[in-house]
Amino acid sequence: MPFDHHAAGTDHTGGHDLRHHGDAEATDGLVDFAVNVIGDGPPPWLRDRLVATLDGLGRYPRADHDARARATVAARHGRDADEVLVLAGSAEGFALLPTLRPRLAAVVHPGFTEPEAALRGGGVDVVRVLTDAATGHALDPAAVPEEADLVVVGNPTNPTGVLHPAAALRALARPGRTLLVDEAFADAVPGEPETLAGDAGVPGLLVFRSLTKTWALAGLRAGYALGAPDLLARLAASRPLWPVSTPALEAVIACCEPDAVSAADRKARELAAHRVSMAAALSGLDGVGVSAGPAPYLLLHLPDGTGETVRRLLREAGIAVRRGDTFPGLGPDHLRVAVRPPETARRLVESLDAALRRLAVSA
């Protein structure tokens, strides 16, 4: 598992646009396989909870509302309320990372690029730890530099879909080191195996959770951090007043109540069945490699040199997919596609097959 060191203040993106995300590709009128949000919007019961907050928008977000959100999250994960920080989405948490003043941050790639972008923007030195496709992008804790005092890793990892064993993640913890595990998609995996959300005893552990994906709340920005109270206080030191809106606080409460947690698990199991059938169909296409972990998305490897043209042909066919070459460790022939129900997935499979056949004829 190699790594590359990049000093702050230098151009060390390696040609990767770290601020490119799937929403830039999912423009109106296209069938969206580029964004990993499940569904077009929140279910009716959650919508009703959010609408009920609108009459209170004339008041600032209330401290007791935040306290109730923290208590609900704490109960959901078996933590204390002072071990919860409600966030305006995980992206806010990443933006706060430079506040921790790490000397050297190690970011595991291929992975979500926003943490590295935020750290670089805050003047933090970053080392990239690259997993290897030959080993299924497995995490090797020994590959992380010992001197790194902040380590960032996704679980499951976006876009590879790999679910790292909890033991391998715990092995990254050290006294004097912050270990951030991004669990944005953990609730989309049945049973949430390998989660560290309840591990209050791991030194320096931060866990970020998002409610965006399972509950289709990307436009609301709602999530939370779990960690020791002193670590959360350091993370939050530079936040403005009232950083989380009243509807977002209510969303956190609603989505972390027991009935919602059970509903999320049922949804995750349905999604897992869709993933199996979608992966099988895509694997049947000539020259297409499919990495199918337990996450709600698949990483595709297309025949060499076809990626850019295939993306263009798919757009012409009305389909948006997520380009892979903005993720360190991947290239232009990688695509990430969100898992969708069989009737929607069929359109992707047929259009991708047509695009590859068209390229084969013209070769």
Tab-separated table of C-alpha atoms in Angstrom, residues 159-309:
chain	number	residue	atom	x	y	z
A	159	PRO	CA	-16.111	4.808	-4.321
A	160	THR	CA	-14.642	1.299	-3.954
A	161	GLY	CA	-17.450	0.048	-1.713
A	162	VAL	CA	-14.986	-1.784	0.542
A	163	LEU	CA	-16.067	-2.380	4.135
A	164	HIS	CA	-12.907	-2.482	6.240
A	165	PRO	CA	-12.887	-4.733	9.317
A	166	ALA	CA	-13.429	-2.800	12.532
A	167	ALA	CA	-10.290	-4.426	13.954
A	168	ALA	CA	-8.161	-2.986	11.140
A	169	LEU	CA	-9.556	0.478	11.845
A	170	ARG	CA	-8.971	0.196	15.585
A	171	ALA	CA	-5.369	-0.753	14.802
A	172	LEU	CA	-4.892	2.763	13.398
A	173	ALA	CA	-5.586	4.405	16.780
A	174	ARG	CA	-2.657	5.828	18.737
A	175	PRO	CA	-2.228	8.132	21.726
A	176	GLY	CA	-1.914	11.648	20.327
A	177	ARG	CA	-3.587	10.721	17.024
A	178	THR	CA	-7.097	11.522	15.837
A	179	LEU	CA	-8.680	8.722	13.825
A	180	LEU	CA	-11.617	9.896	11.707
A	181	VAL	CA	-13.839	7.182	10.271
A	182	ASP	CA	-16.330	8.524	7.739
A	183	GLU	CA	-19.416	6.299	8.060
A	184	ALA	CA	-21.613	8.276	5.668
A	185	PHE	CA	-22.946	5.057	4.124
A	186	ALA	CA	-22.885	2.787	7.183
A	187	ASP	CA	-26.658	2.863	7.634
A	188	ALA	CA	-27.093	1.690	4.032
A	189	VAL	CA	-25.375	-1.612	4.928
A	190	PRO	CA	-27.682	-4.177	6.575
A	191	GLY	CA	-26.931	-4.535	10.278
A	192	GLU	CA	-24.187	-1.889	10.103
A	193	PRO	CA	-21.343	-4.401	10.502
A	194	GLU	CA	-17.852	-3.029	11.290
A	195	THR	CA	-19.215	0.278	12.579
A	196	LEU	CA	-17.207	2.080	15.239
A	197	ALA	CA	-20.037	4.456	16.127
A	198	GLY	CA	-20.458	2.900	19.569
A	199	ASP	CA	-16.742	2.531	20.354
A	200	ALA	CA	-16.299	5.178	23.026
A	201	GLY	CA	-13.122	3.502	24.288
A	202	VAL	CA	-10.962	3.899	21.154
A	203	PRO	CA	-8.506	6.752	21.843
A	204	GLY	CA	-8.819	9.757	19.536
A	205	LEU	CA	-11.708	8.266	17.564
A	206	LEU	CA	-14.057	10.498	15.596
A	207	VAL	CA	-16.950	9.010	13.624
A	208	PHE	CA	-18.911	11.100	11.131
A	209	ARG	CA	-22.423	10.037	10.184
A	210	SER	CA	-24.660	11.402	7.443
A	211	LEU	CA	-28.435	11.268	7.101
A	212	THR	CA	-28.269	12.469	3.505
A	213	LYS	CA	-28.105	9.137	1.712
A	214	THR	CA	-30.706	6.827	3.235
A	215	TRP	CA	-33.286	9.541	3.880
A	216	ALA	CA	-32.774	11.658	0.714
A	217	LEU	CA	-31.904	14.834	2.635
A	218	ALA	CA	-29.021	16.142	0.548
A	219	GLY	CA	-30.620	19.558	0.299
A	220	LEU	CA	-31.155	19.846	4.059
A	221	ARG	CA	-27.614	19.077	5.324
A	222	ALA	CA	-27.946	16.915	8.421
A	223	GLY	CA	-25.445	14.665	10.154
A	224	TYR	CA	-23.417	14.291	13.325
A	225	ALA	CA	-20.032	13.491	14.825
A	226	LEU	CA	-19.321	11.029	17.624
A	227	GLY	CA	-16.258	11.320	19.829
A	228	ALA	CA	-14.851	12.227	23.211
A	229	PRO	CA	-16.254	15.528	24.561
A	230	ASP	CA	-12.860	17.269	24.583
A	231	LEU	CA	-12.186	16.230	20.970
A	232	LEU	CA	-15.611	17.444	19.847
A	233	ALA	CA	-15.040	20.742	21.647
A	234	ARG	CA	-11.783	21.243	19.746
A	235	LEU	CA	-13.489	20.366	16.462
A	236	ALA	CA	-16.299	22.848	17.122
A	237	ALA	CA	-14.107	25.703	18.371
A	238	SER	CA	-14.430	27.805	15.208
A	239	ARG	CA	-18.118	27.176	14.433
A	240	PRO	CA	-20.439	30.154	14.024
A	241	LEU	CA	-23.516	30.556	16.166
A	242	TRP	CA	-26.551	28.443	15.197
A	243	PRO	CA	-24.684	26.260	12.655
A	244	VAL	CA	-27.484	23.678	12.326
A	245	SER	CA	-30.960	24.742	11.216
A	246	THR	CA	-34.144	23.910	13.091
A	247	PRO	CA	-35.393	21.521	10.339
A	248	ALA	CA	-32.019	19.748	10.321
A	249	LEU	CA	-32.111	19.281	14.094
A	250	GLU	CA	-35.579	17.765	13.757
A	251	ALA	CA	-34.353	15.510	10.952
A	252	VAL	CA	-31.572	14.175	13.182
A	253	ILE	CA	-34.078	13.395	15.915
A	254	ALA	CA	-36.573	11.791	13.544
A	255	CYS	CA	-34.031	9.635	11.707
A	256	CYS	CA	-32.337	8.364	14.875
A	257	GLU	CA	-35.487	7.250	16.670
A	258	PRO	CA	-35.908	3.460	16.938
A	259	ASP	CA	-38.665	3.144	14.318
A	260	ALA	CA	-36.580	5.072	11.781
A	261	VAL	CA	-33.469	2.991	12.511
A	262	SER	CA	-35.507	-0.164	11.864
A	263	ALA	CA	-36.900	1.319	8.661
A	264	ALA	CA	-33.394	2.213	7.490
A	265	ASP	CA	-32.266	-1.371	8.004
A	266	ARG	CA	-35.201	-2.685	5.993
A	267	LYS	CA	-34.339	-0.246	3.239
A	268	ALA	CA	-30.692	-1.358	3.379
A	269	ARG	CA	-31.701	-4.998	2.929
A	270	GLU	CA	-33.847	-4.141	-0.080
A	271	LEU	CA	-30.951	-2.156	-1.517
A	272	ALA	CA	-28.581	-5.090	-0.975
A	273	ALA	CA	-30.807	-7.304	-3.125
A	274	HIS	CA	-30.868	-4.634	-5.845
A	275	ARG	CA	-27.069	-4.409	-5.685
A	276	VAL	CA	-26.629	-8.142	-6.236
A	277	SER	CA	-28.815	-8.182	-9.335
A	278	MET	CA	-27.336	-4.958	-10.722
A	279	ALA	CA	-23.758	-6.158	-10.203
A	280	ALA	CA	-24.537	-9.453	-11.919
A	281	ALA	CA	-26.051	-7.718	-14.934
A	282	LEU	CA	-23.148	-5.284	-15.307
A	283	SER	CA	-20.584	-8.093	-14.855
A	284	GLY	CA	-22.151	-9.816	-17.853
A	285	LEU	CA	-21.075	-6.998	-20.174
A	286	ASP	CA	-17.965	-7.692	-22.216
A	287	GLY	CA	-14.872	-6.048	-20.740
A	288	VAL	CA	-16.579	-4.501	-17.688
A	289	GLY	CA	-15.066	-5.159	-14.279
A	290	VAL	CA	-17.334	-4.661	-11.269
A	291	SER	CA	-16.210	-4.059	-7.685
A	292	ALA	CA	-19.257	-4.913	-5.609
A	293	GLY	CA	-18.869	-4.385	-1.882
A	294	PRO	CA	-21.795	-3.959	0.531
A	295	ALA	CA	-22.174	-0.219	-0.178
A	296	PRO	CA	-25.059	1.286	-2.192
A	297	TYR	CA	-22.851	1.898	-5.228
A	298	LEU	CA	-20.619	-0.060	-7.609
A	299	LEU	CA	-17.207	0.770	-9.007
A	300	LEU	CA	-16.874	-0.135	-12.678
A	301	HIS	CA	-13.634	-0.574	-14.626
A	302	LEU	CA	-14.216	-0.183	-18.367
A	303	PRO	CA	-11.959	-1.400	-21.182
A	304	ASP	CA	-8.793	0.683	-21.458
A	305	GLY	CA	-9.226	4.055	-23.108
A	306	THR	CA	-13.024	3.953	-23.296
A	307	GLY	CA	-14.075	5.774	-20.129
A	308	GLU	CA	-14.429	9.331	-21.397
A	309	THR	CA	-16.279	8.324	-24.562
